[in-house]
């Protein structure tokens, strides 16, 4: 019997999960998403082409691999339909190797409207949501009022849909939100709804399964399964910087509930961190840089949201947050991405501790959002060298290896590979 290996983000998202999953896929038989939804934007680059996936697992470009959308994921039918069309335009036909859990919940057009209404009602305390309907759809799931993929096939689907939609419209009134002003692209809610309803036919053409049985059967047969996380530990609903988080468990524990596998069936836990740190949307970010170095990281790192296009906030790598994520996730192996963004830096910094209210700490406090946090920054000499010539881990410049070694010492986790360009061929395993 085999176990499920896990690949997760350890910061505030956008660490390069899609790319690493794509690189690891040849070692696995099944790639499964277990949480999140179209708020994710997983970018893959190969053969000079860039591909962005939102709901579909990043193993889809390998046609002999099965890709599973697990019960913990939220599916927005119109976005799903668009993703399928984009894949077909690239010559990828996913009908045979993409399976969807019947228990995955749907994002309705009115969930997206409510996301906008909630954000508007928060005024200056906005979370900076991607506005894909994530919070409202998970709210309905927990409130036991949600609609699942399996319901699409039922005779009373339309009735359930209309009832939930009516509730959402009522909620908009309570939030004093003018629904007539809501747009998705250029479309009004009614116009979008027509497209959304038509997209349900696309979903019906795929294999809708009880994915918990499917995954466990694969494990019993000795097949290798990789669980692909979305967002990251610091955006986790329980352990992230609440309320500036997403609405799912983005951590290893989410694999158990989002795929239906027991904790004893979790194998390796691979965590990804950038060599620096980014965050998109609101919320605390102790190492954020507001100076030229911050804008250089943003420019050189092309730090713009893959889903929303928003510029990402940039700063130094934050060890207390990384160590916390490694603890909560039980990380066994680290991937470090994007050190190449700092190739021209004279010095590179790492936050090793915080000062909060005059006291030093290496822990993430409950009051993370409310207090002023001063990072302790340790300085390292830059490597001042292009990395494109490096073909193995040992080819990396000595100053970069010193920096990486310190990450291992500080987190207590070994680095298994470093990614030095967006291309799938540039991941150097140790
Ligand atoms: P939501 O999940 O769209 O409601 O967004 C909640 C918070 O999580 C916002 O700050 C988003 O910017 C952030 N977020 C959601 N998904 C991602 C992601 O895939 N990468 C990075 N940040 C994300």
PDB file of C-alpha atoms in Angstrom, residues 9-150:
ATOM      1  CA  UNK A   9       2.918  26.483  -0.203  1.00  0.00           C
ATOM      2  CA  UNK A  10       4.539  27.639   3.044  1.00  0.00           C
ATOM      3  CA  UNK A  11       4.140  31.416   2.758  1.00  0.00           C
ATOM      4  CA  UNK A  12       1.226  33.514   1.474  1.00  0.00           C
ATOM      5  CA  UNK A  13       0.831  31.709  -1.841  1.00  0.00           C
ATOM      6  CA  UNK A  14       2.441  32.048  -5.255  1.00  0.00           C
ATOM      7  CA  UNK A  15       5.559  30.082  -4.284  1.00  0.00           C
ATOM      8  CA  UNK A  16       5.543  28.163  -7.583  1.00  0.00           C
ATOM      9  CA  UNK A  17       3.421  25.118  -6.722  1.00  0.00           C
ATOM     10  CA  UNK A  18       2.142  24.539 -10.276  1.00  0.00           C
ATOM     11  CA  UNK A  19       5.632  24.389 -11.670  1.00  0.00           C
ATOM     12  CA  UNK A  20       6.957  22.000  -9.011  1.00  0.00           C
ATOM     13  CA  UNK A  21       3.911  19.702  -9.354  1.00  0.00           C
ATOM     14  CA  UNK A  22       4.512  19.620 -13.098  1.00  0.00           C
ATOM     15  CA  UNK A  23       8.157  18.653 -12.480  1.00  0.00           C
ATOM     16  CA  UNK A  24       7.199  15.946  -9.971  1.00  0.00           C
ATOM     17  CA  UNK A  25       4.310  14.511 -12.012  1.00  0.00           C
ATOM     18  CA  UNK A  26       6.409  11.906 -13.896  1.00  0.00           C
ATOM     19  CA  UNK A  27       6.986  10.190 -10.486  1.00  0.00           C
ATOM     20  CA  UNK A  28       3.237   9.895  -9.760  1.00  0.00           C
ATOM     21  CA  UNK A  29       0.174   8.164 -11.187  1.00  0.00           C
ATOM     22  CA  UNK A  30      -2.452  10.529  -9.790  1.00  0.00           C
ATOM     23  CA  UNK A  31      -2.379  14.280  -9.070  1.00  0.00           C
ATOM     24  CA  UNK A  32      -5.213  15.542  -6.847  1.00  0.00           C
ATOM     25  CA  UNK A  33      -6.334  18.986  -5.741  1.00  0.00           C
ATOM     26  CA  UNK A  34      -7.882  18.937  -2.250  1.00  0.00           C
ATOM     27  CA  UNK A  35      -8.960  22.517  -1.409  1.00  0.00           C
ATOM     28  CA  UNK A  36      -9.385  26.018  -2.759  1.00  0.00           C
ATOM     29  CA  UNK A  37     -10.806  26.756  -6.158  1.00  0.00           C
ATOM     30  CA  UNK A  38     -10.441  29.352  -8.894  1.00  0.00           C
ATOM     31  CA  UNK A  39      -8.775  31.774  -6.455  1.00  0.00           C
ATOM     32  CA  UNK A  40      -5.616  29.782  -7.259  1.00  0.00           C
ATOM     33  CA  UNK A  41      -3.468  30.495 -10.288  1.00  0.00           C
ATOM     34  CA  UNK A  42      -0.876  27.802 -10.864  1.00  0.00           C
ATOM     35  CA  UNK A  43       1.602  28.776 -13.562  1.00  0.00           C
ATOM     36  CA  UNK A  44       3.545  26.243 -15.618  1.00  0.00           C
ATOM     37  CA  UNK A  45       6.113  27.035 -18.294  1.00  0.00           C
ATOM     38  CA  UNK A  46       7.604  24.654 -20.804  1.00  0.00           C
ATOM     39  CA  UNK A  47       8.610  24.658 -24.481  1.00  0.00           C
ATOM     40  CA  UNK A  48       8.575  28.469 -24.342  1.00  0.00           C
ATOM     41  CA  UNK A  49       4.852  28.542 -23.429  1.00  0.00           C
ATOM     42  CA  UNK A  50       3.140  29.728 -20.268  1.00  0.00           C
ATOM     43  CA  UNK A  51       0.002  27.995 -18.914  1.00  0.00           C
ATOM     44  CA  UNK A  52      -2.112  29.126 -15.959  1.00  0.00           C
ATOM     45  CA  UNK A  53      -4.423  26.639 -14.228  1.00  0.00           C
ATOM     46  CA  UNK A  54      -7.041  27.632 -11.647  1.00  0.00           C
ATOM     47  CA  UNK A  55      -9.129  24.588 -10.741  1.00  0.00           C
ATOM     48  CA  UNK A  56      -7.538  21.786 -12.771  1.00  0.00           C
ATOM     49  CA  UNK A  57      -4.571  19.938 -11.202  1.00  0.00           C
ATOM     50  CA  UNK A  58      -1.122  20.725 -12.610  1.00  0.00           C
ATOM     51  CA  UNK A  59      -0.574  17.153 -13.838  1.00  0.00           C
ATOM     52  CA  UNK A  60      -2.989  17.677 -16.738  1.00  0.00           C
ATOM     53  CA  UNK A  61      -0.236  18.201 -19.328  1.00  0.00           C
ATOM     54  CA  UNK A  62       0.881  14.579 -18.802  1.00  0.00           C
ATOM     55  CA  UNK A  63      -1.871  12.644 -20.574  1.00  0.00           C
ATOM     56  CA  UNK A  64      -1.126   9.265 -19.003  1.00  0.00           C
ATOM     57  CA  UNK A  65      -1.634  10.683 -15.470  1.00  0.00           C
ATOM     58  CA  UNK A  66      -5.008  10.854 -13.736  1.00  0.00           C
ATOM     59  CA  UNK A  67      -5.970  14.267 -12.334  1.00  0.00           C
ATOM     60  CA  UNK A  68      -8.573  14.457  -9.584  1.00  0.00           C
ATOM     61  CA  UNK A  69     -10.564  17.431  -8.319  1.00  0.00           C
ATOM     62  CA  UNK A  70     -11.281  16.303  -4.756  1.00  0.00           C
ATOM     63  CA  UNK A  71     -14.296  16.882  -2.529  1.00  0.00           C
ATOM     64  CA  UNK A  72     -12.586  19.789  -0.710  1.00  0.00           C
ATOM     65  CA  UNK A  73     -12.279  21.872  -3.878  1.00  0.00           C
ATOM     66  CA  UNK A  74     -14.782  24.500  -5.049  1.00  0.00           C
ATOM     67  CA  UNK A  75     -15.709  24.327  -8.726  1.00  0.00           C
ATOM     68  CA  UNK A  76     -16.986  27.349 -10.635  1.00  0.00           C
ATOM     69  CA  UNK A  77     -18.523  25.787 -13.787  1.00  0.00           C
ATOM     70  CA  UNK A  78     -17.944  28.705 -16.153  1.00  0.00           C
ATOM     71  CA  UNK A  79     -14.290  29.101 -15.115  1.00  0.00           C
ATOM     72  CA  UNK A  80     -13.904  25.308 -15.375  1.00  0.00           C
ATOM     73  CA  UNK A  81     -15.384  25.398 -18.883  1.00  0.00           C
ATOM     74  CA  UNK A  82     -12.985  28.177 -19.898  1.00  0.00           C
ATOM     75  CA  UNK A  83     -10.022  26.223 -18.546  1.00  0.00           C
ATOM     76  CA  UNK A  84     -11.092  23.149 -20.490  1.00  0.00           C
ATOM     77  CA  UNK A  85     -11.405  25.227 -23.676  1.00  0.00           C
ATOM     78  CA  UNK A  86      -7.961  26.761 -23.125  1.00  0.00           C
ATOM     79  CA  UNK A  87      -6.458  23.293 -22.722  1.00  0.00           C
ATOM     80  CA  UNK A  88      -8.146  22.087 -25.917  1.00  0.00           C
ATOM     81  CA  UNK A  89      -6.743  25.090 -27.807  1.00  0.00           C
ATOM     82  CA  UNK A  90      -3.303  23.899 -26.671  1.00  0.00           C
ATOM     83  CA  UNK A  91      -3.985  20.405 -27.971  1.00  0.00           C
ATOM     84  CA  UNK A  92      -4.682  18.877 -24.543  1.00  0.00           C
ATOM     85  CA  UNK A  93      -7.884  16.775 -24.353  1.00  0.00           C
ATOM     86  CA  UNK A  94      -8.651  16.267 -20.660  1.00  0.00           C
ATOM     87  CA  UNK A  95     -11.925  14.255 -20.804  1.00  0.00           C
ATOM     88  CA  UNK A  96     -10.170  10.911 -20.266  1.00  0.00           C
ATOM     89  CA  UNK A  97      -7.781  11.833 -17.457  1.00  0.00           C
ATOM     90  CA  UNK A  98      -9.639  14.410 -15.366  1.00  0.00           C
ATOM     91  CA  UNK A  99     -12.102  13.147 -12.727  1.00  0.00           C
ATOM     92  CA  UNK A 100     -14.263  15.287 -10.439  1.00  0.00           C
ATOM     93  CA  UNK A 101     -15.559  14.406  -6.992  1.00  0.00           C
ATOM     94  CA  UNK A 102     -19.350  14.389  -6.797  1.00  0.00           C
ATOM     95  CA  UNK A 103     -18.920  15.910  -3.335  1.00  0.00           C
ATOM     96  CA  UNK A 104     -17.033  19.015  -4.508  1.00  0.00           C
ATOM     97  CA  UNK A 105     -19.157  22.133  -3.950  1.00  0.00           C
ATOM     98  CA  UNK A 106     -20.203  24.542  -6.676  1.00  0.00           C
ATOM     99  CA  UNK A 107     -19.540  28.265  -6.743  1.00  0.00           C
ATOM    100  CA  UNK A 108     -22.743  29.944  -7.952  1.00  0.00           C
ATOM    101  CA  UNK A 109     -22.832  33.312  -9.735  1.00  0.00           C
ATOM    102  CA  UNK A 110     -24.480  34.728  -6.609  1.00  0.00           C
ATOM    103  CA  UNK A 111     -21.551  33.483  -4.470  1.00  0.00           C
ATOM    104  CA  UNK A 112     -19.369  35.737  -6.560  1.00  0.00           C
ATOM    105  CA  UNK A 113     -21.824  38.593  -6.135  1.00  0.00           C
ATOM    106  CA  UNK A 114     -21.821  38.042  -2.354  1.00  0.00           C
ATOM    107  CA  UNK A 115     -18.014  38.057  -2.283  1.00  0.00           C
ATOM    108  CA  UNK A 116     -18.140  41.552  -3.812  1.00  0.00           C
ATOM    109  CA  UNK A 117     -20.937  42.590  -1.430  1.00  0.00           C
ATOM    110  CA  UNK A 118     -19.007  41.348   1.630  1.00  0.00           C
ATOM    111  CA  UNK A 119     -15.835  43.116   0.583  1.00  0.00           C
ATOM    112  CA  UNK A 120     -17.728  46.347  -0.078  1.00  0.00           C
ATOM    113  CA  UNK A 121     -19.382  46.182   3.337  1.00  0.00           C
ATOM    114  CA  UNK A 122     -15.974  45.857   5.044  1.00  0.00           C
ATOM    115  CA  UNK A 123     -14.849  49.302   3.841  1.00  0.00           C
ATOM    116  CA  UNK A 124     -11.175  49.834   4.727  1.00  0.00           C
ATOM    117  CA  UNK A 125     -10.951  46.368   6.363  1.00  0.00           C
ATOM    118  CA  UNK A 126     -11.204  44.554   3.038  1.00  0.00           C
ATOM    119  CA  UNK A 127      -9.466  41.166   2.867  1.00  0.00           C
ATOM    120  CA  UNK A 128      -8.431  41.699  -0.731  1.00  0.00           C
ATOM    121  CA  UNK A 129     -10.298  38.601  -1.886  1.00  0.00           C
ATOM    122  CA  UNK A 130      -9.802  37.363  -5.451  1.00  0.00           C
ATOM    123  CA  UNK A 131     -13.626  37.771  -5.711  1.00  0.00           C
ATOM    124  CA  UNK A 132     -14.133  34.279  -7.119  1.00  0.00           C
ATOM    125  CA  UNK A 133     -16.834  33.468  -4.555  1.00  0.00           C
ATOM    126  CA  UNK A 134     -14.616  31.341  -2.296  1.00  0.00           C
ATOM    127  CA  UNK A 135     -15.724  32.689   1.112  1.00  0.00           C
ATOM    128  CA  UNK A 136     -19.495  32.604   0.381  1.00  0.00           C
ATOM    129  CA  UNK A 137     -19.332  29.120  -1.218  1.00  0.00           C
ATOM    130  CA  UNK A 138     -17.425  27.606   1.732  1.00  0.00           C
ATOM    131  CA  UNK A 139     -19.865  29.419   4.049  1.00  0.00           C
ATOM    132  CA  UNK A 140     -22.754  27.556   2.381  1.00  0.00           C
ATOM    133  CA  UNK A 141     -20.840  24.288   2.618  1.00  0.00           C
ATOM    134  CA  UNK A 142     -20.371  24.682   6.371  1.00  0.00           C
ATOM    135  CA  UNK A 143     -23.935  25.970   6.810  1.00  0.00           C
ATOM    136  CA  UNK A 144     -25.110  22.792   5.010  1.00  0.00           C
ATOM    137  CA  UNK A 145     -26.879  24.806   2.329  1.00  0.00           C
ATOM    138  CA  UNK A 146     -24.353  24.303  -0.488  1.00  0.00           C
ATOM    139  CA  UNK A 147     -24.863  22.557  -3.830  1.00  0.00           C
ATOM    140  CA  UNK A 148     -22.470  19.807  -4.893  1.00  0.00           C
ATOM    141  CA  UNK A 149     -21.351  18.583  -8.292  1.00  0.00           C
ATOM    142  CA  UNK A 150     -23.335  15.357  -7.857  1.00  0.00           C
TER     143      UNK A 150
END
